[in-house]
Coordinates of C-alpha atoms in Angstrom, one line a residue:
M287 CA 94.7 51.5 161.7
W288 CA 96.7 53.8 163.9
T289 CA 99.7 53.4 161.7
R290 CA 97.9 54.2 158.6
S291 CA 96.3 57.3 160.1
T292 CA 99.7 58.4 161.2
N293 CA 101.2 57.9 157.8
A294 CA 98.3 59.8 156.1
Q295 CA 98.8 62.7 158.5
T296 CA 102.5 62.7 157.9
G297 CA 102.0 62.7 154.2
Q298 CA 99.6 65.7 154.5
A299 CA 102.1 67.5 156.6
R300 CA 104.9 66.9 154.2
S301 CA 102.7 68.1 151.3
G302 CA 101.8 71.2 153.2
A303 CA 105.5 71.8 154.0
G304 CA 106.4 71.3 150.4
S305 CA 103.8 73.9 149.2
C306 CA 105.0 76.4 151.8
T307 CA 108.6 75.9 150.8
G308 CA 107.6 76.3 147.1
S309 CA 105.7 79.6 147.8
A310 CA 108.6 80.8 150.0
G311 CA 111.0 80.1 147.2
R312 CA 108.9 82.0 144.7
R313 CA 108.7 84.9 147.1
R314 CA 112.5 84.8 147.5
D315 CA 112.9 84.7 143.7
S316 CA 110.5 87.7 143.3
G317 CA 112.3 89.6 146.0
S318 CA 115.7 88.9 144.6
A319 CA 114.5 90.0 141.1
H320 CA 113.3 93.4 142.2
N321 CA 116.4 93.8 144.4
E322 CA 118.6 93.1 141.5
R323 CA 116.7 95.6 139.3
Y324 CA 116.9 98.2 142.1
Y325 CA 120.7 97.8 142.5
E326 CA 121.2 97.8 138.7
E327 CA 119.3 101.1 138.3
A328 CA 121.1 102.6 141.3
E329 CA 124.4 101.6 139.8
R330 CA 123.5 103.0 136.4
E331 CA 122.4 106.4 138.0
R332 CA 125.6 106.5 140.0
R333 CA 127.7 105.8 136.9
V334 CA 125.9 108.5 135.0
R335 CA 126.3 111.1 137.7
K336 CA 130.0 110.3 138.0
R337 CA 130.6 110.6 134.2
R338 CA 128.5 113.8 134.1
A339 CA 130.7 115.3 136.8
R340 CA 133.8 114.3 134.8
L341 CA 132.3 115.8 131.7
H342 CA 131.6 119.1 133.4
T343 CA 135.2 119.3 134.7
A344 CA 136.6 118.5 131.2
A345 CA 134.4 121.1 129.5
E346 CA 135.3 123.8 132.1
D347 CA 139.0 123.0 131.7
A348 CA 138.8 123.2 127.9
F349 CA 136.9 126.5 127.9
A350 CA 139.3 127.9 130.5
H351 CA 142.3 126.9 128.3
V352 CA 140.7 128.7 125.3
R353 CA 140.1 131.8 127.4
R354 CA 143.7 131.8 128.6
V355 CA 145.0 131.5 125.0
R356 CA 142.8 134.4 123.9
L357 CA 144.1 136.6 126.7
S358 CA 147.7 135.8 125.8
A359 CA 149.8 137.7 123.2
N360 CA 149.0 135.4 120.3
G361 CA 145.3 134.9 121.3
G362 CA 144.0 136.1 118.0
A363 CA 145.9 133.6 115.9
L364 CA 143.3 130.8 116.3
G365 CA 139.7 131.0 114.9
P366 CA 136.8 129.2 116.5
R367 CA 137.2 126.1 114.3
E368 CA 140.9 125.8 115.0
A369 CA 140.4 126.4 118.7
A370 CA 137.6 123.7 118.8
Q371 CA 139.9 121.3 117.1
A372 CA 142.7 122.1 119.6
V373 CA 140.7 121.5 122.8
F374 CA 138.3 118.8 121.5
P375 CA 140.7 115.8 122.3
S376 CA 140.8 116.9 125.9
L377 CA 137.1 116.5 126.4
A378 CA 136.3 113.9 123.8
R379 CA 136.9 110.9 126.0
A380 CA 134.7 112.2 128.9
L381 CA 132.0 113.1 126.4
Q382 CA 132.1 109.7 124.7
K383 CA 131.8 107.8 128.0
Y384 CA 128.9 110.0 129.1
L385 CA 127.1 109.5 125.8
R386 CA 127.6 105.8 126.0
A387 CA 126.3 105.7 129.6
T388 CA 123.2 107.6 128.6
R389 CA 122.7 105.8 125.3
Q390 CA 123.0 108.9 123.3
Q391 CA 126.1 108.0 121.3
P392 CA 124.2 107.3 118.0
R393 CA 122.7 110.8 118.0
H394 CA 125.9 112.8 118.0
S395 CA 128.7 112.4 115.6
A396 CA 132.2 113.7 116.1
D397 CA 131.7 116.3 113.3
S398 CA 128.5 117.6 114.8
V399 CA 130.0 117.9 118.3
L400 CA 133.0 119.7 116.8
A401 CA 130.8 122.1 114.9
H402 CA 128.7 122.8 118.0
L403 CA 131.9 123.4 120.1
A404 CA 133.2 125.9 117.5
R405 CA 129.9 127.7 117.4
C406 CA 129.9 128.0 121.3
L407 CA 133.5 129.3 121.2
S408 CA 132.7 131.9 118.5
Q409 CA 129.7 133.1 120.6
D410 CA 131.8 133.1 123.8
A411 CA 129.3 130.8 125.4
S412 CA 129.8 129.0 128.8
P413 CA 130.7 125.4 129.2
R414 CA 127.2 124.8 130.5
A415 CA 125.7 126.1 127.2
F416 CA 128.0 123.7 125.3
L417 CA 126.9 120.7 127.3
E418 CA 123.2 121.5 127.3
P419 CA 122.3 119.4 124.2
F420 CA 124.0 116.4 125.8
L421 CA 122.6 116.8 129.3
V422 CA 119.0 117.0 128.1
E423 CA 118.1 113.6 126.7
G424 CA 115.9 114.5 123.8
P425 CA 113.7 112.3 121.6
V426 CA 115.2 110.0 119.0
L427 CA 113.9 112.1 116.2
A428 CA 116.1 115.0 117.4
A429 CA 119.1 113.1 116.1
E430 CA 120.8 114.6 113.0
Q431 CA 120.6 111.3 111.2
E432 CA 116.8 111.6 111.3
A433 CA 116.7 115.1 109.9
R434 CA 115.2 114.7 106.4
T435 CA 113.3 117.0 104.1
T436 CA 110.6 114.4 103.5
Q437 CA 109.5 111.6 105.8
R438 CA 107.0 108.8 105.3
W439 CA 104.6 108.0 108.1
S440 CA 101.7 105.6 108.3
L441 CA 98.5 107.1 109.8
I442 CA 96.2 104.7 111.8
S443 CA 92.9 106.1 112.9
D444 CA 89.3 104.9 113.6
E445 CA 88.0 108.1 112.1
L446 CA 87.7 108.7 108.4
L447 CA 90.7 110.5 106.9
A448 CA 88.4 112.7 104.9
R449 CA 86.9 114.3 108.0
P450 CA 88.4 117.4 109.5
L451 CA 90.1 117.3 112.8
A452 CA 87.9 117.7 115.9
D453 CA 88.3 117.8 119.6
N454 CA 89.1 114.5 121.4
I455 CA 90.2 112.7 118.2
E456 CA 93.1 110.3 118.6
F457 CA 95.3 108.7 115.9
Q458 CA 98.6 107.0 115.6
L459 CA 101.6 107.7 113.4
R460 CA 104.1 105.0 112.6
Q461 CA 107.5 105.0 111.0
G462 CA 109.4 101.7 111.4
D463 CA 109.8 101.0 115.1
I464 CA 108.5 104.4 116.2
S465 CA 104.9 104.9 117.1
L466 CA 103.4 108.3 118.0
I467 CA 100.0 108.5 119.7
C468 CA 98.5 111.9 118.9
S469 CA 95.6 113.5 120.7
V470 CA 93.7 116.5 119.3
R471 CA 92.5 119.1 121.9
Q472 CA 90.7 122.3 121.0
L473 CA 92.2 125.4 122.3
P474 CA 90.0 128.0 124.1
K475 CA 89.1 131.1 122.2
F476 CA 89.5 134.5 123.7
N477 CA 87.7 137.6 122.4
L478 CA 89.7 140.7 123.4
S479 CA 88.1 144.1 123.0
E480 CA 89.5 147.6 123.8
E481 CA 87.5 150.0 125.8
V482 CA 88.5 153.6 126.5
V483 CA 87.8 154.6 130.1
D484 CA 87.3 158.3 131.0
P485 CA 89.9 159.2 133.7
K486 CA 87.3 161.3 135.4
S487 CA 85.1 158.3 135.9
N488 CA 87.7 156.7 138.2
R489 CA 87.5 159.6 140.7
F490 CA 85.4 159.4 143.9
V491 CA 84.7 161.7 146.8
L492 CA 85.1 160.7 150.4
R493 CA 82.8 162.7 152.7
L494 CA 83.6 162.7 156.4
N495 CA 81.4 163.9 159.2
S496 CA 82.3 164.8 162.7
E497 CA 81.4 161.3 164.0
T498 CA 83.6 159.4 161.5
S499 CA 86.9 158.2 162.8
V500 CA 89.8 157.9 160.4

């Protein structure tokens, strides 16, 4: 009887130890998963900052080179398009790596970047102005490939389409893999009126007596 009781208790202890080990293993797996995600995101942000710094330096060097050429004796020989074609290779590699790191490469073609560079050089813009469209990650529909005169969208709504728009109405627009959730909010109305005030009405008289201290 004593031996059986000992074996039963030992089996329960082993079962409890096994469950604790399993829960601890799951906790370790969960902890390692979020640690891996944290380090992956930190590494991606570090890589983006590094490539952004290189892109800034490359753009500043390219614009400084164009400025030096303009100040030289034959500075007027190149137009904006020719100047852009001359300095574009010096910053193309840094720009391509940055766009790849930020997943913006499909949005900007080489021709569009070259045209934007020529436009900035013709307006004597700064390197920061040239880099602004690439530093600000816009929506997917801002890509030039999505610019069309006519687009087909599917409208999904619980309200009847024949009814006019009203406050707090929500509907969804779909086009392929893109879904837009739209909320309608009524703007406040302001009634502005003009009133002419007589300048004499803004005057007042301050009467002082001998007991008043000023």
